[in-house]
Short mmCIF file of N, CA and C in Angstrom, two decimals:
data_model
loop_
_atom_site.label_atom_id
_atom_site.label_comp_id
_atom_site.label_asym_id
_atom_site.label_seq_id
_atom_site.Cartn_x
_atom_site.Cartn_y
_atom_site.Cartn_z
N MET A 1 373.05 -57.79 90.21
CA MET A 1 372.42 -58.92 90.86
C MET A 1 371.37 -59.53 89.95
N GLY A 2 371.23 -60.86 90.05
CA GLY A 2 370.18 -61.52 89.31
C GLY A 2 368.83 -61.22 89.94
N LEU A 3 367.81 -61.19 89.15
CA LEU A 3 366.49 -60.82 89.65
C LEU A 3 365.96 -61.79 90.70
N TRP A 4 366.12 -63.10 90.48
CA TRP A 4 365.48 -64.08 91.35
C TRP A 4 366.41 -64.74 92.34
N SER A 5 367.68 -64.86 92.01
CA SER A 5 368.56 -65.67 92.85
C SER A 5 369.27 -64.90 93.94
N GLY A 6 369.39 -63.59 93.80
CA GLY A 6 370.15 -62.85 94.78
C GLY A 6 371.64 -62.92 94.52
N ARG A 7 372.08 -63.65 93.50
CA ARG A 7 373.49 -63.72 93.13
C ARG A 7 373.73 -62.81 91.95
N SER A 8 374.97 -62.41 91.79
CA SER A 8 375.30 -61.61 90.62
C SER A 8 375.23 -62.50 89.38
N GLU A 9 375.06 -61.90 88.23
CA GLU A 9 374.92 -62.66 86.98
C GLU A 9 376.10 -63.59 86.70
N PRO A 10 377.37 -63.15 86.88
CA PRO A 10 378.48 -64.09 86.63
C PRO A 10 378.44 -65.30 87.56
N GLU A 11 378.10 -65.07 88.83
CA GLU A 11 378.01 -66.20 89.75
C GLU A 11 376.89 -67.16 89.32
N LYS A 12 375.78 -66.58 88.91
CA LYS A 12 374.63 -67.37 88.49
C LYS A 12 374.99 -68.21 87.27
N SER A 13 375.66 -67.63 86.30
CA SER A 13 375.98 -68.39 85.09
C SER A 13 377.00 -69.48 85.37
N ARG A 14 377.97 -69.19 86.29
CA ARG A 14 378.94 -70.24 86.64
C ARG A 14 378.24 -71.39 87.35
N ALA A 15 377.33 -71.08 88.27
CA ALA A 15 376.60 -72.13 88.99
C ALA A 15 375.73 -72.92 88.03
N GLY A 16 375.10 -72.25 87.09
CA GLY A 16 374.26 -72.94 86.12
C GLY A 16 375.04 -73.90 85.26
N LYS A 17 376.26 -73.50 84.86
CA LYS A 17 377.09 -74.39 84.04
C LYS A 17 377.51 -75.62 84.81
N SER A 18 377.89 -75.45 86.09
CA SER A 18 378.31 -76.63 86.85
C SER A 18 377.12 -77.54 87.13
N GLU A 19 375.96 -76.95 87.43
CA GLU A 19 374.76 -77.77 87.63
C GLU A 19 374.40 -78.52 86.36
N LEU A 20 374.52 -77.86 85.22
CA LEU A 20 374.22 -78.50 83.94
C LEU A 20 375.19 -79.63 83.65
N SER A 21 376.47 -79.40 83.94
CA SER A 21 377.45 -80.46 83.68
C SER A 21 377.22 -81.64 84.62
N ASN A 22 376.81 -81.37 85.88
CA ASN A 22 376.49 -82.46 86.80
C ASN A 22 375.28 -83.24 86.31
N LEU A 23 374.28 -82.52 85.80
CA LEU A 23 373.09 -83.17 85.26
C LEU A 23 373.46 -84.05 84.06
N ARG A 24 374.29 -83.51 83.18
CA ARG A 24 374.70 -84.30 82.01
C ARG A 24 375.51 -85.51 82.42
N ALA A 25 376.39 -85.35 83.41
CA ALA A 25 377.20 -86.48 83.87
C ALA A 25 376.30 -87.56 84.46
N GLY A 26 375.27 -87.15 85.24
CA GLY A 26 374.34 -88.14 85.81
C GLY A 26 373.55 -88.85 84.74
N SER A 27 373.10 -88.10 83.72
CA SER A 27 372.35 -88.71 82.62
C SER A 27 373.23 -89.66 81.83
N LEU A 28 374.48 -89.25 81.61
CA LEU A 28 375.41 -90.10 80.89
C LEU A 28 375.69 -91.38 81.66
N ALA A 29 375.84 -91.25 82.98
CA ALA A 29 376.09 -92.43 83.80
C ALA A 29 374.91 -93.40 83.71
N LYS A 30 373.69 -92.87 83.70
CA LYS A 30 372.51 -93.74 83.57
C LYS A 30 372.49 -94.44 82.22
N LEU A 31 372.90 -93.73 81.18
CA LEU A 31 372.87 -94.31 79.83
C LEU A 31 373.90 -95.42 79.65
N ILE A 32 375.06 -95.28 80.29
CA ILE A 32 376.10 -96.28 80.07
C ILE A 32 376.09 -97.38 81.13
N THR A 33 375.21 -97.27 82.13
CA THR A 33 375.10 -98.33 83.12
C THR A 33 374.34 -99.50 82.51
N PRO A 34 374.96 -100.67 82.47
CA PRO A 34 374.28 -101.81 81.85
C PRO A 34 373.12 -102.30 82.69
N LEU A 35 372.14 -102.87 82.02
CA LEU A 35 371.02 -103.49 82.71
C LEU A 35 371.49 -104.82 83.30
N PRO A 36 370.86 -105.27 84.37
CA PRO A 36 371.31 -106.52 84.99
C PRO A 36 371.00 -107.73 84.12
N ASP A 37 371.81 -108.76 84.28
CA ASP A 37 371.53 -110.04 83.65
C ASP A 37 370.49 -110.78 84.49
N LEU A 38 369.84 -111.76 83.87
CA LEU A 38 368.86 -112.56 84.60
C LEU A 38 369.48 -113.26 85.81
N MET A 39 370.72 -113.69 85.67
CA MET A 39 371.37 -114.43 86.75
C MET A 39 371.65 -113.55 87.97
N SER A 40 371.68 -112.24 87.78
CA SER A 40 371.95 -111.35 88.91
C SER A 40 370.67 -110.92 89.63
N LEU A 41 369.52 -111.26 89.08
CA LEU A 41 368.24 -110.92 89.70
C LEU A 41 367.85 -111.99 90.72
N ALA A 42 366.95 -111.63 91.61
CA ALA A 42 366.38 -112.64 92.50
C ALA A 42 365.64 -113.67 91.66
N ALA A 43 365.61 -114.89 92.13
CA ALA A 43 364.98 -115.98 91.36
C ALA A 43 363.52 -115.66 91.05
N SER A 44 362.81 -115.06 91.99
CA SER A 44 361.40 -114.74 91.77
C SER A 44 361.24 -113.69 90.66
N GLU A 45 362.17 -112.76 90.57
CA GLU A 45 362.12 -111.73 89.51
C GLU A 45 362.50 -112.31 88.15
N ALA A 46 363.51 -113.17 88.14
CA ALA A 46 363.92 -113.81 86.88
C ALA A 46 362.79 -114.68 86.33
N ARG A 47 362.04 -115.35 87.22
CA ARG A 47 360.89 -116.15 86.77
C ARG A 47 359.83 -115.29 86.09
N ILE A 48 359.62 -114.11 86.62
CA ILE A 48 358.63 -113.21 86.03
C ILE A 48 359.07 -112.79 84.63
N ILE A 49 360.33 -112.43 84.48
CA ILE A 49 360.82 -112.02 83.15
C ILE A 49 360.76 -113.18 82.18
N MET A 50 361.18 -114.36 82.60
CA MET A 50 361.13 -115.52 81.71
C MET A 50 359.68 -115.88 81.37
N SER A 51 358.80 -115.74 82.32
CA SER A 51 357.37 -116.01 82.06
C SER A 51 356.81 -115.01 81.07
N LEU A 52 357.20 -113.76 81.19
CA LEU A 52 356.76 -112.75 80.23
C LEU A 52 357.24 -113.10 78.82
N ARG A 53 358.48 -113.48 78.72
CA ARG A 53 359.04 -113.84 77.40
C ARG A 53 358.31 -115.04 76.81
N VAL A 54 358.08 -116.05 77.61
CA VAL A 54 357.39 -117.25 77.12
C VAL A 54 355.95 -116.93 76.74
N ALA A 55 355.28 -116.12 77.54
CA ALA A 55 353.88 -115.78 77.25
C ALA A 55 353.77 -115.04 75.91
N VAL A 56 354.67 -114.09 75.68
CA VAL A 56 354.64 -113.34 74.42
C VAL A 56 354.99 -114.24 73.25
N MET A 57 356.04 -115.03 73.41
CA MET A 57 356.46 -115.93 72.33
C MET A 57 355.36 -116.94 72.01
N SER A 58 354.74 -117.49 73.03
CA SER A 58 353.67 -118.47 72.82
C SER A 58 352.48 -117.84 72.10
N GLN A 59 352.16 -116.61 72.45
CA GLN A 59 351.04 -115.93 71.79
C GLN A 59 351.34 -115.72 70.32
N LYS A 60 352.58 -115.37 70.00
CA LYS A 60 352.95 -115.16 68.59
C LYS A 60 352.91 -116.45 67.80
N CYS A 61 353.18 -117.57 68.46
CA CYS A 61 353.18 -118.88 67.79
C CYS A 61 351.85 -119.61 67.95
N TYR A 62 350.85 -118.94 68.50
CA TYR A 62 349.53 -119.53 68.73
C TYR A 62 349.62 -120.80 69.57
N ARG A 63 350.42 -120.75 70.62
CA ARG A 63 350.58 -121.87 71.56
C ARG A 63 350.03 -121.47 72.93
N ASP A 64 349.68 -122.45 73.71
CA ASP A 64 349.19 -122.21 75.07
C ASP A 64 350.39 -122.22 76.01
N SER A 65 350.61 -121.12 76.69
CA SER A 65 351.76 -121.02 77.61
C SER A 65 351.39 -121.42 79.04
N ARG A 66 350.14 -121.75 79.29
CA ARG A 66 349.69 -122.02 80.66
C ARG A 66 350.47 -123.13 81.37
N PRO A 67 350.75 -124.29 80.72
CA PRO A 67 351.49 -125.33 81.45
C PRO A 67 352.85 -124.83 81.97
N TYR A 68 353.58 -124.10 81.12
CA TYR A 68 354.87 -123.56 81.54
C TYR A 68 354.68 -122.54 82.66
N LEU A 69 353.72 -121.63 82.47
CA LEU A 69 353.49 -120.57 83.46
C LEU A 69 353.03 -121.14 84.80
N GLN A 70 352.20 -122.17 84.77
CA GLN A 70 351.75 -122.78 86.02
C GLN A 70 352.93 -123.34 86.80
N ASP A 71 353.85 -123.96 86.09
CA ASP A 71 355.05 -124.52 86.72
C ASP A 71 355.95 -123.41 87.27
N ARG A 72 356.14 -122.37 86.49
CA ARG A 72 357.04 -121.27 86.87
C ARG A 72 356.47 -120.34 87.92
N LEU A 73 355.19 -120.08 87.86
CA LEU A 73 354.60 -119.06 88.72
C LEU A 73 353.89 -119.64 89.94
N GLY A 74 353.74 -120.95 89.99
CA GLY A 74 353.23 -121.56 91.20
C GLY A 74 351.77 -121.96 91.19
N GLY A 75 351.17 -122.10 90.03
CA GLY A 75 349.80 -122.59 90.01
C GLY A 75 348.96 -121.97 88.90
N GLU A 76 347.78 -122.55 88.76
CA GLU A 76 346.88 -122.14 87.69
C GLU A 76 346.38 -120.70 87.88
N LEU A 77 346.04 -120.34 89.10
CA LEU A 77 345.52 -119.00 89.36
C LEU A 77 346.58 -117.93 89.06
N ALA A 78 347.82 -118.16 89.48
CA ALA A 78 348.90 -117.21 89.20
C ALA A 78 349.14 -117.10 87.70
N ALA A 79 349.11 -118.22 87.00
CA ALA A 79 349.32 -118.21 85.54
C ALA A 79 348.21 -117.42 84.84
N ASN A 80 346.97 -117.66 85.25
CA ASN A 80 345.85 -116.94 84.63
C ASN A 80 345.92 -115.45 84.90
N ARG A 81 346.22 -115.09 86.13
CA ARG A 81 346.33 -113.66 86.46
C ARG A 81 347.51 -113.01 85.74
N PHE A 82 348.59 -113.77 85.55
CA PHE A 82 349.74 -113.23 84.83
C PHE A 82 349.37 -112.97 83.36
N LEU A 83 348.64 -113.89 82.75
CA LEU A 83 348.23 -113.70 81.36
C LEU A 83 347.28 -112.51 81.22
N ILE A 84 346.41 -112.31 82.19
CA ILE A 84 345.54 -111.14 82.18
C ILE A 84 346.39 -109.87 82.29
N LEU A 85 347.40 -109.90 83.14
CA LEU A 85 348.32 -108.77 83.29
C LEU A 85 349.06 -108.47 81.99
N VAL A 86 349.55 -109.50 81.34
CA VAL A 86 350.28 -109.32 80.07
C VAL A 86 349.35 -108.69 79.03
N GLU A 87 348.11 -109.14 79.00
CA GLU A 87 347.15 -108.56 78.06
C GLU A 87 346.89 -107.08 78.37
N ALA A 88 346.74 -106.75 79.65
CA ALA A 88 346.49 -105.35 80.03
C ALA A 88 347.67 -104.47 79.66
N ILE A 89 348.87 -104.95 79.86
CA ILE A 89 350.07 -104.18 79.51
C ILE A 89 350.13 -103.99 78.00
N GLY A 90 349.86 -105.05 77.25
CA GLY A 90 349.88 -104.96 75.80
C GLY A 90 348.88 -103.95 75.25
N GLU A 91 347.72 -103.88 75.88
CA GLU A 91 346.69 -102.94 75.44
C GLU A 91 347.04 -101.49 75.78
N ALA A 92 347.64 -101.27 76.94
CA ALA A 92 347.88 -99.91 77.41
C ALA A 92 349.20 -99.32 76.94
N TRP A 93 350.17 -100.16 76.66
CA TRP A 93 351.51 -99.67 76.29
C TRP A 93 351.41 -98.90 74.98
N PRO A 94 352.09 -97.76 74.87
CA PRO A 94 351.96 -96.94 73.66
C PRO A 94 352.60 -97.56 72.41
N GLU A 95 353.52 -98.45 72.59
CA GLU A 95 354.15 -99.16 71.46
C GLU A 95 354.41 -100.59 71.90
N SER A 96 354.98 -101.39 71.06
CA SER A 96 355.26 -102.78 71.42
C SER A 96 356.20 -102.84 72.61
N VAL A 97 355.88 -103.72 73.56
CA VAL A 97 356.75 -103.92 74.70
C VAL A 97 357.99 -104.64 74.20
N LYS A 98 359.15 -104.11 74.53
CA LYS A 98 360.41 -104.70 74.06
C LYS A 98 360.88 -105.74 75.07
N ILE A 99 360.91 -107.00 74.63
CA ILE A 99 361.41 -108.08 75.47
C ILE A 99 362.49 -108.82 74.70
N ALA A 100 363.37 -109.47 75.44
CA ALA A 100 364.44 -110.24 74.82
C ALA A 100 363.93 -111.64 74.48
N ARG A 101 364.72 -112.36 73.73
CA ARG A 101 364.39 -113.77 73.44
C ARG A 101 364.49 -114.58 74.72
N ALA A 102 363.79 -115.67 74.75
CA ALA A 102 363.77 -116.51 75.95
C ALA A 102 365.15 -117.03 76.32
N CYS A 103 366.02 -117.20 75.34
CA CYS A 103 367.35 -117.74 75.62
C CYS A 103 368.37 -116.67 75.99
N CYS A 104 368.00 -115.40 75.93
CA CYS A 104 368.93 -114.30 76.16
C CYS A 104 369.11 -114.05 77.67
N PRO A 105 370.38 -113.97 78.12
CA PRO A 105 370.60 -113.73 79.55
C PRO A 105 370.45 -112.26 79.95
N HIS A 106 370.39 -111.37 78.98
CA HIS A 106 370.30 -109.94 79.26
C HIS A 106 368.84 -109.51 79.43
N THR A 107 368.65 -108.45 80.17
CA THR A 107 367.30 -107.90 80.33
C THR A 107 367.15 -106.68 79.44
N MET A 108 365.92 -106.35 79.15
CA MET A 108 365.59 -105.18 78.34
C MET A 108 365.00 -104.09 79.25
N PRO A 109 365.08 -102.83 78.82
CA PRO A 109 364.53 -101.75 79.66
C PRO A 109 363.06 -101.94 80.02
N ASP A 110 362.23 -102.38 79.08
CA ASP A 110 360.82 -102.59 79.38
C ASP A 110 360.62 -103.70 80.41
N GLU A 111 361.44 -104.74 80.35
CA GLU A 111 361.34 -105.82 81.33
C GLU A 111 361.68 -105.32 82.73
N MET A 112 362.71 -104.50 82.82
CA MET A 112 363.10 -103.96 84.12
C MET A 112 362.06 -102.96 84.63
N LEU A 113 361.46 -102.21 83.71
CA LEU A 113 360.39 -101.30 84.11
C LEU A 113 359.22 -102.08 84.70
N LEU A 114 358.87 -103.19 84.08
CA LEU A 114 357.77 -104.02 84.60
C LEU A 114 358.10 -104.57 85.99
N LEU A 115 359.36 -104.96 86.21
CA LEU A 115 359.75 -105.42 87.55
C LEU A 115 359.66 -104.28 88.56
N ASN A 116 360.09 -103.09 88.16
CA ASN A 116 360.00 -101.94 89.07
C ASN A 116 358.54 -101.61 89.38
N MET A 117 357.68 -101.72 88.38
CA MET A 117 356.26 -101.48 88.60
C MET A 117 355.71 -102.52 89.60
N LEU A 118 356.05 -103.78 89.40
CA LEU A 118 355.60 -104.83 90.32
C LEU A 118 356.13 -104.60 91.73
N CYS A 119 357.35 -104.10 91.83
CA CYS A 119 357.93 -103.81 93.14
C CYS A 119 357.11 -102.73 93.85
N CYS A 120 356.73 -101.69 93.12
CA CYS A 120 355.89 -100.63 93.70
C CYS A 120 354.53 -101.18 94.13
N VAL A 121 353.97 -102.04 93.31
CA VAL A 121 352.67 -102.64 93.64
C VAL A 121 352.80 -103.50 94.89
N ARG A 122 353.84 -104.28 94.95
CA ARG A 122 354.06 -105.16 96.09
C ARG A 122 354.24 -104.37 97.39
N GLN A 123 354.85 -103.19 97.29
CA GLN A 123 355.06 -102.32 98.46
C GLN A 123 353.87 -101.39 98.70
N GLU A 124 352.83 -101.55 97.88
CA GLU A 124 351.63 -100.72 97.95
C GLU A 124 351.97 -99.24 97.84
N CYS A 125 352.83 -98.92 96.89
CA CYS A 125 353.28 -97.55 96.64
C CYS A 125 352.68 -97.07 95.32
N ARG A 126 351.44 -96.68 95.35
CA ARG A 126 350.77 -96.24 94.13
C ARG A 126 351.43 -94.99 93.53
N PRO A 127 351.85 -94.00 94.33
CA PRO A 127 352.51 -92.83 93.73
C PRO A 127 353.80 -93.21 92.98
N GLY A 128 354.56 -94.14 93.53
CA GLY A 128 355.77 -94.59 92.85
C GLY A 128 355.45 -95.31 91.55
N PHE A 129 354.41 -96.13 91.58
CA PHE A 129 353.96 -96.82 90.38
C PHE A 129 353.55 -95.82 89.30
N ASP A 130 352.73 -94.86 89.68
CA ASP A 130 352.27 -93.85 88.72
C ASP A 130 353.44 -93.04 88.16
N ALA A 131 354.41 -92.72 89.02
CA ALA A 131 355.55 -91.93 88.56
C ALA A 131 356.35 -92.66 87.49
N LEU A 132 356.39 -93.97 87.54
CA LEU A 132 357.15 -94.74 86.56
C LEU A 132 356.56 -94.64 85.16
N ILE A 133 355.23 -94.56 85.04
CA ILE A 133 354.62 -94.67 83.72
C ILE A 133 353.62 -93.55 83.40
N CYS A 134 353.58 -92.50 84.23
CA CYS A 134 352.55 -91.47 84.05
C CYS A 134 352.67 -90.72 82.72
N GLU A 135 353.86 -90.64 82.16
CA GLU A 135 354.03 -89.90 80.92
C GLU A 135 353.67 -90.71 79.68
N MET A 136 353.50 -92.01 79.83
CA MET A 136 353.24 -92.81 78.64
C MET A 136 351.92 -93.56 78.67
N ILE A 137 351.29 -93.66 79.83
CA ILE A 137 350.03 -94.41 79.92
C ILE A 137 349.00 -93.54 80.64
N ALA A 138 347.81 -93.48 80.08
CA ALA A 138 346.71 -92.69 80.64
C ALA A 138 346.26 -93.26 81.99
N PRO A 139 345.62 -92.45 82.82
CA PRO A 139 345.20 -92.91 84.15
C PRO A 139 344.35 -94.18 84.14
N CYS A 140 343.43 -94.33 83.19
CA CYS A 140 342.59 -95.54 83.19
C CYS A 140 343.43 -96.79 82.89
N GLY A 141 344.43 -96.67 82.01
CA GLY A 141 345.33 -97.79 81.72
C GLY A 141 346.20 -98.12 82.92
N ARG A 142 346.68 -97.08 83.61
CA ARG A 142 347.48 -97.30 84.82
C ARG A 142 346.65 -97.99 85.91
N ASP A 143 345.39 -97.59 86.04
CA ASP A 143 344.52 -98.22 87.03
C ASP A 143 344.35 -99.71 86.76
N ARG A 144 344.11 -100.05 85.50
CA ARG A 144 343.91 -101.46 85.16
C ARG A 144 345.19 -102.26 85.39
N ILE A 145 346.33 -101.71 84.96
CA ILE A 145 347.60 -102.43 85.14
C ILE A 145 347.90 -102.59 86.63
N TYR A 146 347.69 -101.54 87.41
CA TYR A 146 347.95 -101.62 88.85
C TYR A 146 347.08 -102.70 89.49
N THR A 147 345.80 -102.71 89.16
CA THR A 147 344.88 -103.71 89.71
C THR A 147 345.30 -105.12 89.31
N ASP A 148 345.64 -105.30 88.02
CA ASP A 148 346.05 -106.63 87.56
C ASP A 148 347.38 -107.06 88.18
N MET A 149 348.29 -106.11 88.38
CA MET A 149 349.56 -106.45 89.05
C MET A 149 349.32 -106.82 90.51
N ARG A 150 348.43 -106.10 91.16
CA ARG A 150 348.10 -106.40 92.56
C ARG A 150 347.46 -107.79 92.66
N ASN A 151 346.57 -108.11 91.73
CA ASN A 151 345.94 -109.43 91.73
C ASN A 151 346.97 -110.53 91.50
N PHE A 152 347.91 -110.30 90.58
CA PHE A 152 348.96 -111.30 90.34
C PHE A 152 349.87 -111.44 91.56
N ALA A 153 350.31 -110.31 92.10
CA ALA A 153 351.24 -110.34 93.23
C ALA A 153 350.63 -111.05 94.44
N SER A 154 349.32 -110.99 94.57
CA SER A 154 348.67 -111.62 95.72
C SER A 154 348.69 -113.15 95.67
N VAL A 155 348.94 -113.72 94.51
CA VAL A 155 348.94 -115.19 94.39
C VAL A 155 350.28 -115.75 93.88
N TYR A 156 351.26 -114.90 93.65
CA TYR A 156 352.56 -115.36 93.14
C TYR A 156 353.30 -116.07 94.27
N LYS A 157 353.41 -117.38 94.18
CA LYS A 157 353.89 -118.21 95.29
C LYS A 157 355.29 -117.85 95.79
N PRO A 158 356.29 -117.61 94.93
CA PRO A 158 357.60 -117.26 95.50
C PRO A 158 357.56 -116.03 96.40
N TRP A 159 356.71 -115.05 96.07
CA TRP A 159 356.60 -113.87 96.94
C TRP A 159 355.84 -114.19 98.20
N LEU A 160 354.87 -115.07 98.12
CA LEU A 160 354.14 -115.46 99.33
C LEU A 160 355.06 -116.14 100.33
N VAL A 161 355.98 -116.98 99.82
CA VAL A 161 356.95 -117.67 100.68
C VAL A 161 357.91 -116.65 101.27
N GLU A 162 358.39 -115.69 100.46
CA GLU A 162 359.30 -114.66 100.96
C GLU A 162 358.63 -113.84 102.06
N ASN A 163 357.36 -113.49 101.89
CA ASN A 163 356.65 -112.68 102.89
C ASN A 163 356.49 -113.43 104.21
N ARG A 164 356.25 -114.73 104.15
CA ARG A 164 356.08 -115.50 105.38
C ARG A 164 357.41 -115.67 106.12
N SER A 165 358.49 -115.87 105.36
CA SER A 165 359.78 -116.11 106.00
C SER A 165 360.46 -114.80 106.40
N GLY A 166 360.08 -113.67 105.75
CA GLY A 166 360.76 -112.39 106.00
C GLY A 166 360.17 -111.59 107.04
#
């Protein structure tokens, strides 16, 4: 008998192999599952990704992205809070945030992670938010990003309309 499981050693090793193969199959499925295209996302989520791309591109070209962001995000306050959020993410992220070109219909893993983080913030699920990034961002960085995301989400007009109608 195995010391901890109460099963005999052959049974334990057979169970371990099947559990390991199931784990590998699940990991493999996650790796080969494609990320969604912008067109398959909700319009409010696609606007956020496109705004992120434009904000980063504008910063690299020393251009002001506020006019575009105001139009896309629903006003000056939302645009300003979004830019503050982008700055906080850039400071806290352990390496460069990977985003696609503005013309690319595909999403990148970091872009989808940011949407998932915003979803947790919008649902006021701090444990879920922390679980997404706890291994790569220190608690003080997570606190700032969470606060900035909450501030942005509170004024993002497409979500305000969805909340009133839903």
